[in-house]
């Protein structure tokens, strides 16, 4: 039986995967968080569901923690079919973005991780429910890509994301942010984010 996305995440050797990709992986010090997104293979046909994951991978003393939360790394149907600008909806390109987030306010309303440095995005402007990963339409810049929450326990993405990285459950978000804020107090107001495709994990699953 095929493993679920969450099973893969729990069994993935993210340190080895990061090394394979040439990415940084933080191991020194308590609460030195590896903030990770994993885009489900089901995301290609956007079902408007929170089928991705956001992961906090870190240690406190000798104990390693891996907190996995339901999320979306993709825009919802609302903005895929009616982009905010004519060039199309943004979809974050998988990769590692050092210091891309800092603690701030999402739309000036509540504490969130807000974009602090340029990030790469695909532009999808054909207004259907298929995510287009066209490498010829990659842009890099400041697009207001934040990490924030949806509703109490949102079933559909809809307009919760126009390309942001969004937690499905608000309580999960609050728990994650409490940990992230400890890390920020210890290491400074800068968070690196690494986004993987689900298939990236397949060769790094431990038994």
GROMACS .gro file of C-alpha atoms in nm:
model
  207
    1UNK     CA    1   0.000   0.000   0.000
    2UNK     CA    2   0.134   0.341  -0.098
    3UNK     CA    3   0.242   0.571   0.183
    4UNK     CA    4   0.048   0.890   0.248
    5UNK     CA    5   0.216   1.228   0.228
    6UNK     CA    6   0.220   1.255   0.607
    7UNK     CA    7   0.373   0.907   0.645
    8UNK     CA    8   0.647   1.003   0.399
    9UNK     CA    9   0.718   1.324   0.589
   10UNK     CA   10   0.749   1.142   0.922
   11UNK     CA   11   0.992   0.888   0.771
   12UNK     CA   12   1.191   1.123   0.548
   13UNK     CA   13   1.558   1.195   0.621
   14UNK     CA   14   1.531   1.568   0.558
   15UNK     CA   15   1.894   1.628   0.650
   16UNK     CA   16   2.010   1.388   0.377
   17UNK     CA   17   1.758   1.533   0.130
   18UNK     CA   18   1.882   1.886   0.200
   19UNK     CA   19   2.243   1.777   0.154
   20UNK     CA   20   2.150   1.610  -0.176
   21UNK     CA   21   1.990   1.934  -0.297
   22UNK     CA   22   2.278   2.150  -0.175
   23UNK     CA   23   2.057   2.320   0.082
   24UNK     CA   24   2.130   2.424   0.439
   25UNK     CA   25   1.990   2.210   0.721
   26UNK     CA   26   2.006   2.349   1.073
   27UNK     CA   27   2.122   2.120   1.353
   28UNK     CA   28   2.314   2.344   1.594
   29UNK     CA   29   2.125   2.475   1.894
   30UNK     CA   30   1.780   2.432   2.048
   31UNK     CA   31   1.483   2.555   1.843
   32UNK     CA   32   1.698   2.606   1.532
   33UNK     CA   33   1.402   2.533   1.308
   34UNK     CA   34   1.405   2.387   0.961
   35UNK     CA   35   1.084   2.535   0.820
   36UNK     CA   36   0.970   2.306   0.540
   37UNK     CA   37   0.677   2.292   0.298
   38UNK     CA   38   0.587   1.978   0.102
   39UNK     CA   39   0.364   2.008  -0.203
   40UNK     CA   40   0.149   1.700  -0.256
   41UNK     CA   41   0.161   1.526  -0.593
   42UNK     CA   42  -0.220   1.563  -0.588
   43UNK     CA   43  -0.176   1.940  -0.617
   44UNK     CA   44  -0.125   1.940  -0.994
   45UNK     CA   45  -0.501   1.923  -1.036
   46UNK     CA   46  -0.603   2.173  -0.773
   47UNK     CA   47  -0.899   2.026  -0.585
   48UNK     CA   48  -0.913   2.338  -0.366
   49UNK     CA   49  -0.815   2.120  -0.068
   50UNK     CA   50  -0.546   2.161   0.196
   51UNK     CA   51  -0.353   1.859   0.069
   52UNK     CA   52   0.001   1.985   0.136
   53UNK     CA   53   0.201   2.012   0.459
   54UNK     CA   54   0.411   2.258   0.657
   55UNK     CA   55   0.677   2.102   0.878
   56UNK     CA   56   0.879   2.229   1.173
   57UNK     CA   57   1.190   2.012   1.213
   58UNK     CA   58   1.412   2.096   1.512
   59UNK     CA   59   1.572   1.971   1.832
   60UNK     CA   60   1.566   2.062   2.199
   61UNK     CA   61   1.866   1.906   2.366
   62UNK     CA   62   1.890   1.540   2.260
   63UNK     CA   63   1.523   1.523   2.156
   64UNK     CA   64   1.429   1.571   1.793
   65UNK     CA   65   1.087   1.708   1.701
   66UNK     CA   66   0.901   1.698   1.371
   67UNK     CA   67   0.570   1.882   1.378
   68UNK     CA   68   0.358   1.827   1.067
   69UNK     CA   69   0.057   2.044   0.985
   70UNK     CA   70  -0.206   2.030   0.712
   71UNK     CA   71  -0.164   2.325   0.480
   72UNK     CA   72  -0.160   2.450   0.124
   73UNK     CA   73   0.146   2.566  -0.066
   74UNK     CA   74  -0.074   2.652  -0.365
   75UNK     CA   75  -0.328   2.922  -0.448
   76UNK     CA   76  -0.695   2.837  -0.419
   77UNK     CA   77  -0.944   2.808  -0.702
   78UNK     CA   78  -1.065   3.164  -0.641
   79UNK     CA   79  -0.737   3.322  -0.751
   80UNK     CA   80  -0.643   3.059  -1.009
   81UNK     CA   81  -0.960   3.142  -1.199
   82UNK     CA   82  -0.951   3.516  -1.125
   83UNK     CA   83  -0.589   3.625  -1.070
   84UNK     CA   84  -0.519   3.945  -0.881
   85UNK     CA   85  -0.312   4.076  -1.172
   86UNK     CA   86  -0.329   4.016  -1.547
   87UNK     CA   87  -0.002   3.820  -1.567
   88UNK     CA   88  -0.157   3.545  -1.359
   89UNK     CA   89  -0.168   3.382  -1.018
   90UNK     CA   90   0.159   3.306  -0.838
   91UNK     CA   91   0.274   2.957  -0.731
   92UNK     CA   92   0.591   2.931  -0.524
   93UNK     CA   93   0.869   2.741  -0.703
   94UNK     CA   94   1.021   2.457  -0.495
   95UNK     CA   95   1.360   2.550  -0.352
   96UNK     CA   96   1.531   2.690  -0.046
   97UNK     CA   97   1.485   3.059   0.030
   98UNK     CA   98   1.725   3.181   0.297
   99UNK     CA   99   1.586   3.445   0.532
  100UNK     CA  100   1.275   3.482   0.316
  101UNK     CA  101   1.037   3.531   0.609
  102UNK     CA  102   1.034   3.754   0.914
  103UNK     CA  103   0.782   3.802   1.192
  104UNK     CA  104   0.530   4.069   1.099
  105UNK     CA  105   0.160   4.122   1.040
  106UNK     CA  106  -0.045   3.948   0.770
  107UNK     CA  107  -0.236   4.228   0.598
  108UNK     CA  108  -0.169   4.431   0.912
  109UNK     CA  109  -0.411   4.213   1.110
  110UNK     CA  110  -0.225   3.945   1.308
  111UNK     CA  111   0.121   3.801   1.365
  112UNK     CA  112   0.247   3.593   1.075
  113UNK     CA  113   0.560   3.521   0.878
  114UNK     CA  114   0.578   3.784   0.607
  115UNK     CA  115   0.795   3.791   0.297
  116UNK     CA  116   1.128   3.957   0.370
  117UNK     CA  117   1.339   3.864   0.065
  118UNK     CA  118   1.272   3.775  -0.300
  119UNK     CA  119   1.115   3.440  -0.382
  120UNK     CA  120   1.066   3.257  -0.711
  121UNK     CA  121   0.715   3.198  -0.844
  122UNK     CA  122   0.548   3.046  -1.149
  123UNK     CA  123   0.284   3.260  -1.321
  124UNK     CA  124  -0.037   3.074  -1.404
  125UNK     CA  125  -0.278   3.283  -1.610
  126UNK     CA  126  -0.493   3.038  -1.809
  127UNK     CA  127  -0.765   3.046  -1.542
  128UNK     CA  128  -0.829   2.675  -1.489
  129UNK     CA  129  -0.779   2.439  -1.195
  130UNK     CA  130  -0.452   2.289  -1.323
  131UNK     CA  131  -0.138   2.428  -1.162
  132UNK     CA  132   0.103   2.529  -1.438
  133UNK     CA  133   0.471   2.479  -1.355
  134UNK     CA  134   0.607   2.649  -1.666
  135UNK     CA  135   0.978   2.723  -1.615
  136UNK     CA  136   0.963   2.989  -1.885
  137UNK     CA  137   0.720   3.185  -1.668
  138UNK     CA  138   0.924   3.196  -1.347
  139UNK     CA  139   0.965   3.537  -1.186
  140UNK     CA  140   1.165   3.637  -0.878
  141UNK     CA  141   1.068   3.923  -0.653
  142UNK     CA  142   0.853   4.051  -0.369
  143UNK     CA  143   0.497   3.923  -0.412
  144UNK     CA  144   0.358   3.938  -0.058
  145UNK     CA  145   0.403   3.563  -0.012
  146UNK     CA  146   0.331   3.516   0.359
  147UNK     CA  147   0.285   3.217   0.586
  148UNK     CA  148  -0.045   3.254   0.770
  149UNK     CA  149  -0.362   3.072   0.874
  150UNK     CA  150  -0.697   2.999   0.715
  151UNK     CA  151  -1.009   2.965   0.934
  152UNK     CA  152  -1.080   2.757   1.243
  153UNK     CA  153  -1.061   2.436   1.037
  154UNK     CA  154  -1.113   2.532   0.673
  155UNK     CA  155  -1.232   2.266   0.430
  156UNK     CA  156  -1.158   2.458   0.110
  157UNK     CA  157  -0.875   2.694   0.017
  158UNK     CA  158  -1.088   2.934  -0.194
  159UNK     CA  159  -0.957   3.285  -0.126
  160UNK     CA  160  -0.742   3.194   0.177
  161UNK     CA  161  -0.441   3.179  -0.057
  162UNK     CA  162  -0.338   3.371  -0.365
  163UNK     CA  163   0.002   3.197  -0.344
  164UNK     CA  164   0.074   3.218   0.029
  165UNK     CA  165   0.170   2.918   0.243
  166UNK     CA  166  -0.138   2.865   0.459
  167UNK     CA  167  -0.221   2.645   0.759
  168UNK     CA  168  -0.557   2.467   0.738
  169UNK     CA  169  -0.632   2.478   1.114
  170UNK     CA  170  -0.592   2.802   1.309
  171UNK     CA  171  -0.501   2.618   1.632
  172UNK     CA  172  -0.217   2.439   1.450
  173UNK     CA  173  -0.098   2.775   1.327
  174UNK     CA  174  -0.094   2.925   1.675
  175UNK     CA  175   0.104   2.627   1.810
  176UNK     CA  176   0.354   2.651   1.525
  177UNK     CA  177   0.393   3.027   1.565
  178UNK     CA  178   0.463   2.990   1.938
  179UNK     CA  179   0.758   2.765   1.852
  180UNK     CA  180   0.873   2.986   1.564
  181UNK     CA  181   0.874   3.293   1.789
  182UNK     CA  182   1.104   3.114   2.035
  183UNK     CA  183   1.343   3.046   1.745
  184UNK     CA  184   1.323   3.408   1.630
  185UNK     CA  185   1.405   3.536   1.980
  186UNK     CA  186   1.710   3.308   1.987
  187UNK     CA  187   1.844   3.346   1.633
  188UNK     CA  188   1.701   3.670   1.499
  189UNK     CA  189   1.400   3.777   1.295
  190UNK     CA  190   1.479   3.578   0.983
  191UNK     CA  191   1.340   3.239   0.880
  192UNK     CA  192   1.462   3.022   0.595
  193UNK     CA  193   1.193   2.829   0.409
  194UNK     CA  194   1.245   2.516   0.200
  195UNK     CA  195   0.969   2.393  -0.031
  196UNK     CA  196   0.983   2.040  -0.170
  197UNK     CA  197   0.766   1.845  -0.410
  198UNK     CA  198   0.636   1.518  -0.263
  199UNK     CA  199   0.843   1.319  -0.516
  200UNK     CA  200   1.162   1.473  -0.372
  201UNK     CA  201   1.107   1.272  -0.055
  202UNK     CA  202   1.074   0.930  -0.222
  203UNK     CA  203   1.444   0.839  -0.224
  204UNK     CA  204   1.500   0.954   0.134
  205UNK     CA  205   1.244   0.747   0.323
  206UNK     CA  206   1.395   0.560   0.621
  207UNK     CA  207   1.271   0.221   0.741
   0.00000   0.00000   0.00000
